[in-house]
């Protein structure tokens, strides 16, 4: 059954690409990907979506199942990091005005990768404020990424391409988010099925490692996002 679903998904994707390439006003302008800066920003956008939505799914489950927090406490963990995210977006915008977007993107990617990696050393005995601190680091990284990502995506574009770029980057963020949540959920379920109850924290830690690796790898396209050139 899953084979049929996979074949149908591939066929629909091919049909979508073929339609969009011929459409006079496409929803997703694939011609944008001929620009190196946009391609690089697109890969970072995918990683951003995976990190933001994937961690939003993973963290509450982790602190409730492994650290035995209540649902209210799990929700409270995100309050201060949420404020930090809002502030860091403004800071990221100012930094992007002064520096090349790729440098700000790399700083954001590094911070979120470090934040995810730090969760490998958390568990049942981890205090509330340690969780807040590690999430805070990651949300600051995501905040720095947003303005730099938007600027990096359009820096080599002109004319009507600019009109398509923002929606394309937003689509890629959402696609990364959907993929991130689903991949982490499937991976976590499989690992929990294989490991015994005493090893359940290990399954979550492996998920955090995957997120950290994804953000570390995204540094490569971020570095190639030069201010000039296609």
XYZ file of C-alpha atoms in Angstrom:
230
model
C 0.000 0.000 0.000
C 2.778 2.444 0.884
C 4.384 1.753 -2.486
C 1.235 2.886 -4.283
C 1.095 6.019 -2.137
C 4.754 6.782 -2.898
C 4.246 6.264 -6.652
C 1.155 8.482 -6.617
C 3.033 11.199 -4.698
C 5.938 11.132 -7.175
C 3.546 11.258 -10.141
C 1.676 14.210 -8.651
C 4.946 16.036 -7.949
C 6.140 15.521 -11.531
C 2.792 16.744 -12.818
C 2.951 19.799 -10.571
C 6.459 20.713 -11.745
C 5.512 20.243 -15.404
C 2.417 22.431 -14.965
C 4.275 25.167 -13.109
C 7.022 25.315 -15.742
C 4.413 26.025 -18.438
C 2.095 28.288 -16.433
C 2.303 32.026 -17.279
C 1.724 32.917 -13.611
C 2.999 29.953 -11.577
C 2.367 29.455 -7.885
C 5.995 28.343 -7.512
C 8.341 29.902 -10.055
C 10.992 27.230 -10.634
C 13.036 29.648 -12.757
C 14.062 31.326 -9.511
C 16.299 28.349 -8.749
C 18.726 29.288 -11.497
C 20.059 31.947 -9.119
C 22.693 30.570 -6.741
C 21.709 32.888 -3.885
C 18.068 31.827 -4.127
C 18.969 28.138 -4.264
C 21.126 28.543 -1.177
C 18.442 30.475 0.680
C 15.869 27.848 -0.301
C 17.884 25.071 1.319
C 18.258 27.165 4.452
C 14.491 27.828 4.390
C 13.847 24.083 4.339
C 16.153 23.623 7.339
C 14.483 26.541 9.113
C 11.045 24.978 8.682
C 12.301 21.633 9.891
C 13.879 23.219 12.954
C 11.013 25.491 13.935
C 8.114 23.094 13.445
C 10.063 19.931 14.247
C 11.293 21.277 17.578
C 7.851 22.693 18.403
C 6.521 19.150 18.060
C 9.438 17.352 19.691
C 10.126 19.507 22.749
C 6.703 19.304 24.471
C 6.553 15.555 23.906
C 10.075 15.131 25.276
C 9.573 17.128 28.463
C 6.253 15.411 29.184
C 7.268 11.831 28.373
C 10.875 11.876 29.603
C 11.136 14.745 32.112
C 7.575 14.102 33.369
C 6.421 17.711 33.143
C 2.752 18.569 33.056
C 1.196 19.890 29.849
C 0.989 23.359 31.416
C 4.670 23.318 32.374
C 5.624 22.102 28.904
C 3.737 25.022 27.391
C 5.321 27.474 29.827
C 8.768 26.464 28.622
C 8.130 28.304 25.366
C 7.155 31.674 26.912
C 10.567 33.275 27.367
C 12.046 31.689 24.224
C 9.066 33.097 22.328
C 9.881 36.584 23.553
C 13.530 36.045 22.652
C 12.488 34.998 19.150
C 10.575 38.243 18.639
C 13.459 40.389 19.904
C 16.091 38.508 17.908
C 14.115 39.026 14.682
C 14.541 42.780 15.147
C 18.215 42.328 16.011
C 18.670 40.067 12.999
C 17.163 42.728 10.759
C 19.638 45.324 11.964
C 22.555 42.927 11.582
C 21.439 42.040 8.066
C 21.511 45.748 7.155
C 25.155 45.910 8.238
C 26.532 42.505 7.283
C 26.204 40.058 4.430
C 23.054 37.955 4.952
C 25.055 34.728 4.817
C 27.007 35.657 7.944
C 23.812 36.286 9.893
C 22.264 33.080 8.531
C 25.299 31.069 9.593
C 25.163 32.564 13.104
C 21.504 31.568 13.376
C 22.143 28.074 12.063
C 25.025 27.530 14.485
C 22.976 28.681 17.470
C 20.075 26.386 16.660
C 22.386 23.439 15.952
C 24.089 23.985 19.328
C 20.713 24.289 21.047
C 19.544 20.974 19.581
C 22.799 19.234 20.467
C 22.571 20.417 24.084
C 19.327 18.474 24.529
C 21.300 15.243 24.245
C 22.421 15.897 27.834
C 18.931 16.514 29.205
C 16.527 14.084 30.782
C 14.415 13.326 33.828
C 16.598 15.332 36.220
C 16.951 18.450 34.075
C 15.577 21.600 35.672
C 12.931 23.837 34.126
C 15.354 26.730 33.636
C 17.964 24.597 31.913
C 15.317 23.592 29.387
C 14.363 27.248 28.976
C 18.008 28.244 28.455
C 18.628 25.633 25.731
C 15.376 26.499 23.931
C 16.244 30.184 24.261
C 19.530 29.674 22.402
C 17.714 27.961 19.542
C 14.976 30.591 19.287
C 17.549 33.375 19.148
C 19.147 31.508 16.261
C 15.837 31.186 14.437
C 15.135 34.881 14.996
C 18.442 35.853 13.418
C 17.696 33.604 10.464
C 14.360 35.112 9.417
C 15.423 38.550 8.103
C 18.732 37.286 6.718
C 16.927 34.476 4.920
C 14.425 36.833 3.323
C 17.151 39.198 2.132
C 19.395 36.371 0.987
C 16.604 34.898 -1.124
C 15.970 38.068 -3.152
C 19.425 39.655 -3.340
C 20.123 38.391 -6.879
C 16.579 38.832 -8.234
C 15.097 41.570 -10.379
C 11.782 42.489 -11.964
C 8.822 40.144 -11.617
C 11.017 37.508 -9.968
C 10.876 39.546 -6.772
C 7.105 39.112 -6.696
C 7.441 35.320 -6.649
C 10.430 35.024 -4.328
C 8.797 35.726 -0.954
C 5.926 33.302 -1.546
C 8.381 30.648 -2.773
C 10.544 30.971 0.348
C 7.458 30.841 2.559
C 6.292 27.698 0.741
C 9.694 26.084 1.251
C 9.621 26.948 4.971
C 6.200 25.321 5.277
C 7.383 22.326 3.254
C 10.396 21.946 5.522
C 8.118 22.183 8.540
C 5.747 19.494 7.266
C 8.630 17.237 6.318
C 10.433 17.853 9.607
C 7.456 17.028 11.810
C 6.572 13.898 9.845
C 10.132 12.607 9.628
C 10.793 13.186 13.321
C 7.476 11.603 14.301
C 8.111 8.500 12.189
C 11.742 8.193 13.304
C 10.805 8.657 16.961
C 8.038 6.068 16.771
C 10.320 3.526 15.140
C 13.118 4.075 17.645
C 10.718 3.829 20.601
C 9.417 0.575 19.137
C 12.935 -0.858 18.895
C 14.260 0.401 22.247
C 12.893 -0.659 25.610
C 11.218 1.766 28.020
C 14.449 2.457 29.912
C 16.091 3.619 26.673
C 13.272 5.942 25.628
C 15.386 9.087 26.282
C 17.897 7.802 23.744
C 15.244 7.864 21.010
C 14.516 11.537 21.710
C 18.213 12.372 21.907
C 18.738 10.816 18.477
C 15.976 13.066 17.114
C 17.718 16.132 18.523
C 20.973 14.972 16.945
C 19.249 14.693 13.558
C 17.967 18.257 13.856
C 21.423 19.500 14.859
C 22.980 17.727 11.869
C 20.396 19.200 9.482
C 21.220 22.720 10.659
C 24.952 22.087 10.580
C 24.697 20.846 6.983
C 22.635 23.923 6.058
C 25.694 26.062 6.852
C 27.175 24.897 3.535
C 24.536 26.493 1.275
C 24.309 29.503 3.604
C 28.028 30.153 3.139
C 27.639 30.063 -0.650
C 24.884 32.712 -0.615
C 27.048 35.612 -1.831
C 25.744 39.143 -2.014
C 26.345 39.346 -5.737
C 26.166 36.948 -8.599
C 23.728 34.268 -9.750
